[in-house]
Short mmCIF file of N, CA and C in Angstrom, two decimals:
data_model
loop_
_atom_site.label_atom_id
_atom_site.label_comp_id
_atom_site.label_asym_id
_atom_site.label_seq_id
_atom_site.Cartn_x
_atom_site.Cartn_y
_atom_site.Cartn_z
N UNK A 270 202.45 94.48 176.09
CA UNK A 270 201.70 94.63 174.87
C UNK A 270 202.63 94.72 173.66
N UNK A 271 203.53 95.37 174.26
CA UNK A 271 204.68 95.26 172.57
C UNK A 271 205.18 94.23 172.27
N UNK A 272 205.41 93.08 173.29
CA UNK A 272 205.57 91.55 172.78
C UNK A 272 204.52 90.86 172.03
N UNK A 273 203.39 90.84 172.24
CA UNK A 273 202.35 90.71 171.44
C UNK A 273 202.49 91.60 170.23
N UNK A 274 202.71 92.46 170.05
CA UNK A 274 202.70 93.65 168.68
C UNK A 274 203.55 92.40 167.53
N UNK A 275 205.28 92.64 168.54
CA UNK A 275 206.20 91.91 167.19
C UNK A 275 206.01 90.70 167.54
N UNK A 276 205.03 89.72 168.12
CA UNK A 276 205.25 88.13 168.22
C UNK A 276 206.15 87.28 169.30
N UNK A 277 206.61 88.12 169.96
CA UNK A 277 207.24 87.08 170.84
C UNK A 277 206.30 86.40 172.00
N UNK A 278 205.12 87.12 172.14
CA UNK A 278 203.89 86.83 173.01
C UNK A 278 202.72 86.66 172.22
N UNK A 279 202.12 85.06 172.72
CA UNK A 279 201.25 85.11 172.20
C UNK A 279 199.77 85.59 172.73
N UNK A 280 198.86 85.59 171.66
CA UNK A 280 197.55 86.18 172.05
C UNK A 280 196.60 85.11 171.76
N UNK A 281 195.48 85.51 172.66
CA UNK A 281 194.12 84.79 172.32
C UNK A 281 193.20 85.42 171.23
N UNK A 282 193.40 86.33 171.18
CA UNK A 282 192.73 87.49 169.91
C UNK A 282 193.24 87.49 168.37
N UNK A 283 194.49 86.75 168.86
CA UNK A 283 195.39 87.38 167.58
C UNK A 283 194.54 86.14 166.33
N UNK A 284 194.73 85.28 166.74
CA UNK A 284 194.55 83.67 165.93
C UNK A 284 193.34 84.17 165.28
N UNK A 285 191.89 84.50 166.19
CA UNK A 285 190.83 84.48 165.56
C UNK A 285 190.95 85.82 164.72
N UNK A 286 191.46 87.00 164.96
CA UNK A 286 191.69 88.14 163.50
C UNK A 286 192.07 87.77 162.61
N UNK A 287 193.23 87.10 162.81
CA UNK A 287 194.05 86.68 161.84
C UNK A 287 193.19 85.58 160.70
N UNK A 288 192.60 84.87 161.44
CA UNK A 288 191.95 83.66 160.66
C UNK A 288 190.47 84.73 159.74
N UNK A 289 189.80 85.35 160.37
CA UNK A 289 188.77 86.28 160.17
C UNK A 289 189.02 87.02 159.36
N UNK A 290 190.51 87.42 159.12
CA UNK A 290 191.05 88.29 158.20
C UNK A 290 191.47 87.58 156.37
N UNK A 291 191.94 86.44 156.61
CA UNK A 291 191.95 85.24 156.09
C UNK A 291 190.95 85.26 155.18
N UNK A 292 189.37 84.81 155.81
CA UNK A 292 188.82 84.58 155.18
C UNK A 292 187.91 85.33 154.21
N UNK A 293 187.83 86.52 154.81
CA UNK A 293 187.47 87.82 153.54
C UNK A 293 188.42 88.68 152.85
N UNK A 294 187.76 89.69 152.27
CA UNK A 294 189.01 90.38 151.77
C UNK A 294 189.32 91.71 152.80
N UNK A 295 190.83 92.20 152.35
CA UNK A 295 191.24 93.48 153.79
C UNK A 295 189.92 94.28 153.26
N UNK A 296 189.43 94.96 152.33
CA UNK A 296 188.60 96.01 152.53
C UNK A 296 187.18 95.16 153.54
N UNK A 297 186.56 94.32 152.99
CA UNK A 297 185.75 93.54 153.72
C UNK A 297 185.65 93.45 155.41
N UNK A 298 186.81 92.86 155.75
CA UNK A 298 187.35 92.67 157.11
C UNK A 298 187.82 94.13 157.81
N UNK A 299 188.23 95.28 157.21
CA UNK A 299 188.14 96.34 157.83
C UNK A 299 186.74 97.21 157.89
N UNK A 300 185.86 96.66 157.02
CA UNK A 300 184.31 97.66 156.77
C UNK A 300 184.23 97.85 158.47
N UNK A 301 183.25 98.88 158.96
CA UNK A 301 182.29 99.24 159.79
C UNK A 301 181.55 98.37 160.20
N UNK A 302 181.10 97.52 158.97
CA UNK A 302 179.88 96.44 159.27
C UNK A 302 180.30 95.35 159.73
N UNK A 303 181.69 94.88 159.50
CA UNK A 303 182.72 93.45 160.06
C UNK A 303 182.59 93.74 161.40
N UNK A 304 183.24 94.88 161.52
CA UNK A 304 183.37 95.17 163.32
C UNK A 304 182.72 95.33 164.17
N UNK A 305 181.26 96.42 163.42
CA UNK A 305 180.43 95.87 164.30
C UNK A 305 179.53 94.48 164.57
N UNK A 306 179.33 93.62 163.73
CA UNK A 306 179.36 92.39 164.02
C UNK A 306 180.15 91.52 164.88
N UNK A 307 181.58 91.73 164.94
CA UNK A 307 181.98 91.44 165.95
C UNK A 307 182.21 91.61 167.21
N UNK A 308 182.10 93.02 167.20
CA UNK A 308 182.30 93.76 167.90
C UNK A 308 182.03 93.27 170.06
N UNK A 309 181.16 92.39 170.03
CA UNK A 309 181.16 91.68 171.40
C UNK A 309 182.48 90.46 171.34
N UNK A 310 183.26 89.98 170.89
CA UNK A 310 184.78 89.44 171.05
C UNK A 310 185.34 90.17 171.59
N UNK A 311 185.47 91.49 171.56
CA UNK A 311 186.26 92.52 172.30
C UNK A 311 185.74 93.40 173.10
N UNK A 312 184.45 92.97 173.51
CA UNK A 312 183.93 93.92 174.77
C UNK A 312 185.37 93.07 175.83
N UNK A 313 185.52 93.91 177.20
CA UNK A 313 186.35 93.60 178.08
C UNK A 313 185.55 93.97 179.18
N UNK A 314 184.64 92.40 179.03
CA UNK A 314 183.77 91.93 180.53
C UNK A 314 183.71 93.18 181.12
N UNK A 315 183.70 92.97 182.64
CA UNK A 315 183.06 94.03 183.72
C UNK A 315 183.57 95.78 183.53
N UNK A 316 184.38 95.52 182.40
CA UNK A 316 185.30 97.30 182.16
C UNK A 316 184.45 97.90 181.70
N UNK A 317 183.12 97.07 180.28
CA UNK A 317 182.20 98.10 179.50
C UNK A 317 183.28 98.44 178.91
N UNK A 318 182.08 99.42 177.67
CA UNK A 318 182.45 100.25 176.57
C UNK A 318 183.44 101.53 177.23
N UNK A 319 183.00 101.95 178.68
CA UNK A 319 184.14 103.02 179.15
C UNK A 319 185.40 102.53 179.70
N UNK A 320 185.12 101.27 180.02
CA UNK A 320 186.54 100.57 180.22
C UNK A 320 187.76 100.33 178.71
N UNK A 321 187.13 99.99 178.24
CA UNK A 321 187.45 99.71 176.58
C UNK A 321 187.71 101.28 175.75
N UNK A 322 187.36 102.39 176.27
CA UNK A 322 187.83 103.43 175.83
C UNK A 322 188.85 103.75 176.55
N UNK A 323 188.42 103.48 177.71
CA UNK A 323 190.14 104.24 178.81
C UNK A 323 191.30 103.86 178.58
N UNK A 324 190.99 102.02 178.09
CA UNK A 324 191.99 101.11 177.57
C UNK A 324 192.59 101.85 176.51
N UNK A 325 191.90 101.78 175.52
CA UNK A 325 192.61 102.31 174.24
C UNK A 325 193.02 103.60 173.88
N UNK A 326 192.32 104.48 174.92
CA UNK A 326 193.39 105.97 175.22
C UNK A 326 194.38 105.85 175.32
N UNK A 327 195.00 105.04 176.66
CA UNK A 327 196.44 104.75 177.39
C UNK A 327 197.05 104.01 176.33
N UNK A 328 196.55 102.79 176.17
CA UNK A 328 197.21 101.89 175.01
C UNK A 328 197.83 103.07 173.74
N UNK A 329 197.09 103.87 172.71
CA UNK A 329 197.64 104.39 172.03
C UNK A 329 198.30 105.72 172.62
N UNK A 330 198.35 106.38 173.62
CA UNK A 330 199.37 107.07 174.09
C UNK A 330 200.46 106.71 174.22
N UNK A 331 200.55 105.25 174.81
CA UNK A 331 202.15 104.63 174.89
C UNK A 331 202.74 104.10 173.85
N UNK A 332 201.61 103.15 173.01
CA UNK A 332 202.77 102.96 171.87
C UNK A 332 202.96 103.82 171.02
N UNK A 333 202.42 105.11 170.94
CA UNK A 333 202.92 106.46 170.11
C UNK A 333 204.08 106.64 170.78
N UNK A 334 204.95 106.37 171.96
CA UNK A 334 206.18 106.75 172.06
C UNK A 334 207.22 105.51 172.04
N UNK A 335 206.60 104.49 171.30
CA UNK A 335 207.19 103.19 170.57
C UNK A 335 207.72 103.05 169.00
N UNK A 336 208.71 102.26 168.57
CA UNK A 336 208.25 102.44 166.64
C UNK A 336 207.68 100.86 166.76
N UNK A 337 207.00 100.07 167.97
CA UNK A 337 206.72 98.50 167.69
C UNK A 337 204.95 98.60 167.04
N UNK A 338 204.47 99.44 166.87
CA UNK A 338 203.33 99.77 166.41
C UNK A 338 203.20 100.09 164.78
N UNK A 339 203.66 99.28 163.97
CA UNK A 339 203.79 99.51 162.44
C UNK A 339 202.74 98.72 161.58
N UNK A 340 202.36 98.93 160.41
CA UNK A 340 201.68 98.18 160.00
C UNK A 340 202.23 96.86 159.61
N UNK A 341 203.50 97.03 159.36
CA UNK A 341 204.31 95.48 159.17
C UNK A 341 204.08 94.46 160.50
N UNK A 342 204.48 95.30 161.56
CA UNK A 342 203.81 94.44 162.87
C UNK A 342 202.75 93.96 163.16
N UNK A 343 201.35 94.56 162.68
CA UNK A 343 199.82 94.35 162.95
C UNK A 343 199.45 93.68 161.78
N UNK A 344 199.91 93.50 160.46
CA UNK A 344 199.46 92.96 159.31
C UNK A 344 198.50 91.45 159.87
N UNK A 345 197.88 91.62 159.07
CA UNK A 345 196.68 92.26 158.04
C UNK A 345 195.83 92.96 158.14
N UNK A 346 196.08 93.83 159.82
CA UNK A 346 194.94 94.61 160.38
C UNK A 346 196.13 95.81 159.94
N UNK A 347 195.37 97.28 160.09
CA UNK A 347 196.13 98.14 160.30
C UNK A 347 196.33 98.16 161.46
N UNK A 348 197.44 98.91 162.24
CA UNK A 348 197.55 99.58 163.86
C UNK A 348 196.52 99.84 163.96
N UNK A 349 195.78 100.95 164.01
CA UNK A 349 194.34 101.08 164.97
C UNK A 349 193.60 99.88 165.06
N UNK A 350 193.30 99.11 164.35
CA UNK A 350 192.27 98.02 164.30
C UNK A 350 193.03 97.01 165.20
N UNK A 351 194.15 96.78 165.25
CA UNK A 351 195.23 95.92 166.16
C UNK A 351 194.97 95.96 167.26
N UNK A 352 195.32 97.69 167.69
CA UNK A 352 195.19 98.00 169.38
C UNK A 352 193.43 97.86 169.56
N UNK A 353 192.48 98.15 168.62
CA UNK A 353 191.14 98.25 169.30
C UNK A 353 191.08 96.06 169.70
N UNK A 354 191.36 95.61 168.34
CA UNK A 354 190.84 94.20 168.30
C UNK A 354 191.79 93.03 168.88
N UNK A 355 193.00 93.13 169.20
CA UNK A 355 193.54 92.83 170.25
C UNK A 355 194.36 93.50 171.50
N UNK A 356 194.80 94.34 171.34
CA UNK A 356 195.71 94.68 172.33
C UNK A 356 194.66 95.29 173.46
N UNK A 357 193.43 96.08 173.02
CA UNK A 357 192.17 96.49 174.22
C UNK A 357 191.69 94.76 174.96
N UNK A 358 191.52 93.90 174.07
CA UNK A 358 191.12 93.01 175.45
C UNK A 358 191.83 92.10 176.02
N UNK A 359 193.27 92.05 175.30
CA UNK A 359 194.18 91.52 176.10
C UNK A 359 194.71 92.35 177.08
N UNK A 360 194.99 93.65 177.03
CA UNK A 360 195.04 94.46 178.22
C UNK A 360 193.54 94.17 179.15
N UNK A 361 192.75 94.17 179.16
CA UNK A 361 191.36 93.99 179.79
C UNK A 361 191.67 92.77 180.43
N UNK A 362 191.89 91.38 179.83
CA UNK A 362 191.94 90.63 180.21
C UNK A 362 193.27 90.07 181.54
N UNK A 363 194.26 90.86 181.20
CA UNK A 363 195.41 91.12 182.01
C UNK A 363 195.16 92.09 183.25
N UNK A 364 194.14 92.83 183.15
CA UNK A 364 193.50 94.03 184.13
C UNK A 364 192.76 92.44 185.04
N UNK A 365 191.74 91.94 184.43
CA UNK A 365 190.81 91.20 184.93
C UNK A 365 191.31 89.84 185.86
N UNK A 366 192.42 89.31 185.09
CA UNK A 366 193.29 88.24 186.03
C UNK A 366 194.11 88.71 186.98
N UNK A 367 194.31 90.17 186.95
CA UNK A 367 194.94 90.19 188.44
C UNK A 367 194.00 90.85 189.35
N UNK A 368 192.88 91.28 188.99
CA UNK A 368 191.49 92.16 190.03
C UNK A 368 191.16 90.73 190.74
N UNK A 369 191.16 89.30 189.79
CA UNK A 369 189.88 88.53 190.31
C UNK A 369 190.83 87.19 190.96
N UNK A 370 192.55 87.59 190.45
CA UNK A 370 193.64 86.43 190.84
C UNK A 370 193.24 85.45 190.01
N UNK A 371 193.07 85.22 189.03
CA UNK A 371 192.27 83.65 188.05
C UNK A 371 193.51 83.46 187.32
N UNK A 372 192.97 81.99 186.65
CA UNK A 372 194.13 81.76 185.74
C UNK A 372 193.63 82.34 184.26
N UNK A 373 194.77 82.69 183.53
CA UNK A 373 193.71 83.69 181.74
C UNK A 373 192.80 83.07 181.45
N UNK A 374 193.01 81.68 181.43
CA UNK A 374 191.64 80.52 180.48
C UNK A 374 190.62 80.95 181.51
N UNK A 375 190.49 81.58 182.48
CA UNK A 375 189.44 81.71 184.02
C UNK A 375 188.78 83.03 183.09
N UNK A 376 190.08 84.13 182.98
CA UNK A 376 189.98 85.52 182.32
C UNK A 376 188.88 85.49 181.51
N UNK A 377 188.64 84.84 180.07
CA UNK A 377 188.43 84.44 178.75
C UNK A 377 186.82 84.72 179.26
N UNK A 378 186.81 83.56 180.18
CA UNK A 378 185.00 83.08 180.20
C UNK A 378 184.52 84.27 181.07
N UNK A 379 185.32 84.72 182.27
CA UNK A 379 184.57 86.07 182.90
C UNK A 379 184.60 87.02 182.03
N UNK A 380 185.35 87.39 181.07
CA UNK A 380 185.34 88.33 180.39
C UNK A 380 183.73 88.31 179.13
N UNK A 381 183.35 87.15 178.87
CA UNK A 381 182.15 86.57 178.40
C UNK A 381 181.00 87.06 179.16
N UNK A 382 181.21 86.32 180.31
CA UNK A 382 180.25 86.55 181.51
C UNK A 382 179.47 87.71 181.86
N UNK A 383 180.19 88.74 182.17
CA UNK A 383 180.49 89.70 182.39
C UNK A 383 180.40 90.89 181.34
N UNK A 384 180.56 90.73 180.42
CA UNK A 384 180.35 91.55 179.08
C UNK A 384 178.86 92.63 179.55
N UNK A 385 177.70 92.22 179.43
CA UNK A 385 176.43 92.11 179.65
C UNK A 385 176.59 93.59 180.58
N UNK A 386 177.05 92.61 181.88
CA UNK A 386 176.97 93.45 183.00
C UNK A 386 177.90 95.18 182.56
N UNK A 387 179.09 94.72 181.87
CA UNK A 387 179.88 96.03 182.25
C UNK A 387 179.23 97.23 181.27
N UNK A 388 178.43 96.24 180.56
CA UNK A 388 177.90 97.36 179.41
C UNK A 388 176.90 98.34 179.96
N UNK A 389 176.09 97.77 181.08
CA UNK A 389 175.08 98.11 181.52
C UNK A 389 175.57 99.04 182.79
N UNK A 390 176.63 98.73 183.24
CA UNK A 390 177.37 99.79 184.38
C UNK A 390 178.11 100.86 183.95
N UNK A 391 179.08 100.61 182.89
CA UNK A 391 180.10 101.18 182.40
C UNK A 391 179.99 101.59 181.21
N UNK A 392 178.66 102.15 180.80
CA UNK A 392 178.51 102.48 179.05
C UNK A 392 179.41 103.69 178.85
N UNK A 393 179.60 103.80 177.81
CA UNK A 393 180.62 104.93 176.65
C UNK A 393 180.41 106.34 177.87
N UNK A 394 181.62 107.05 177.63
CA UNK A 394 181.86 108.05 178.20
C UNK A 394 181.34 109.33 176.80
N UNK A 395 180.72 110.35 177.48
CA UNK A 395 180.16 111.68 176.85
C UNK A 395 181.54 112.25 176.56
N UNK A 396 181.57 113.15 175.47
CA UNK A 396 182.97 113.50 175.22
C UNK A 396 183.01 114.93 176.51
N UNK A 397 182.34 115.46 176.90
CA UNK A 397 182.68 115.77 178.57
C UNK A 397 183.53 115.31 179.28
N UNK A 398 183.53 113.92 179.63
CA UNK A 398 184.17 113.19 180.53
C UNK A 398 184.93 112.59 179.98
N UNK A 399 185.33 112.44 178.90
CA UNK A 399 186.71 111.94 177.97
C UNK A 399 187.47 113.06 178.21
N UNK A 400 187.20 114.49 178.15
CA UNK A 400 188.26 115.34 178.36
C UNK A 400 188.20 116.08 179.60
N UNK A 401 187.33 115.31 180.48
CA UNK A 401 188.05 115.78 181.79
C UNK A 401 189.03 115.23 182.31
N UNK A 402 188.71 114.00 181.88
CA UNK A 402 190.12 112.97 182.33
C UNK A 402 191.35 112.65 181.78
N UNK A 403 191.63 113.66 181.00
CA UNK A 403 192.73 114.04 180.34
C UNK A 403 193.38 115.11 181.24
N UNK A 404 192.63 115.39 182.31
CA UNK A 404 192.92 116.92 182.79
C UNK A 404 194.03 116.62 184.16
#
């Protein structure tokens, strides 16, 4: 994930933020209302919304003991918006190609597929169970 952060890896997420970011303005493209509109680009297929939280627990635990997490690195997103809008479903998607053995372009469309389903298995964790599993 930190090759993706400074660019030496590329992403499938990154192009369409970047371009999305492009075309409005940063306050615009960071509103509440941008994201949630988009907000199904970055569901991560069969994981659900609790998969996509567990993701981005771990994800920002580790690169807090990184300095590759800067806003110079994530520009034009801030860091948080980075790790939620790419680095959660490219981790997802990297989870998903080695559970199912596919090739990523395989990843992409199950992760589509699948969206539906994980939402309906795997919805948002109660903050109960967010901090039990810290335990």
């Amino acid at each position: 994930m930190q090759d993706i952060i400074v660019g030496k890896t590329e992403s499938t997420f990154k192009p369409m933020e970047t371009e999305f970011y492009s075309q409005l303005s940063r306050s615009v493209a960071r509103s509440v209302f941008a994201r949630m509109a988009r907000a199904e680009k970055y569901l991560p297929g069969y994981y659900g919304p609790r998969g996509m939280q567990i993701i981005m627990d771990c994800l920002t635990k580790e690169l807090s003991k990184s300095n590759h997490l800067t806003a110079a690195n994530t520009a034009p997103m801030p860091p948080l918006q980075f790790v939620q809008q790419i680095l959660v479903p490219e981790m997802a998607a990297r989870l998903i190609q080695e559970d199912k053995n596919v090739s990523y372009d395989d990843v992409v469309d199950i992760m589509k597929k699948s969206a539906k389903f994980g939402s309906a298995v795997n919805p948002t964790m109660d903050s109960d169970e967010s901090e039990s599993s810290d335990e």
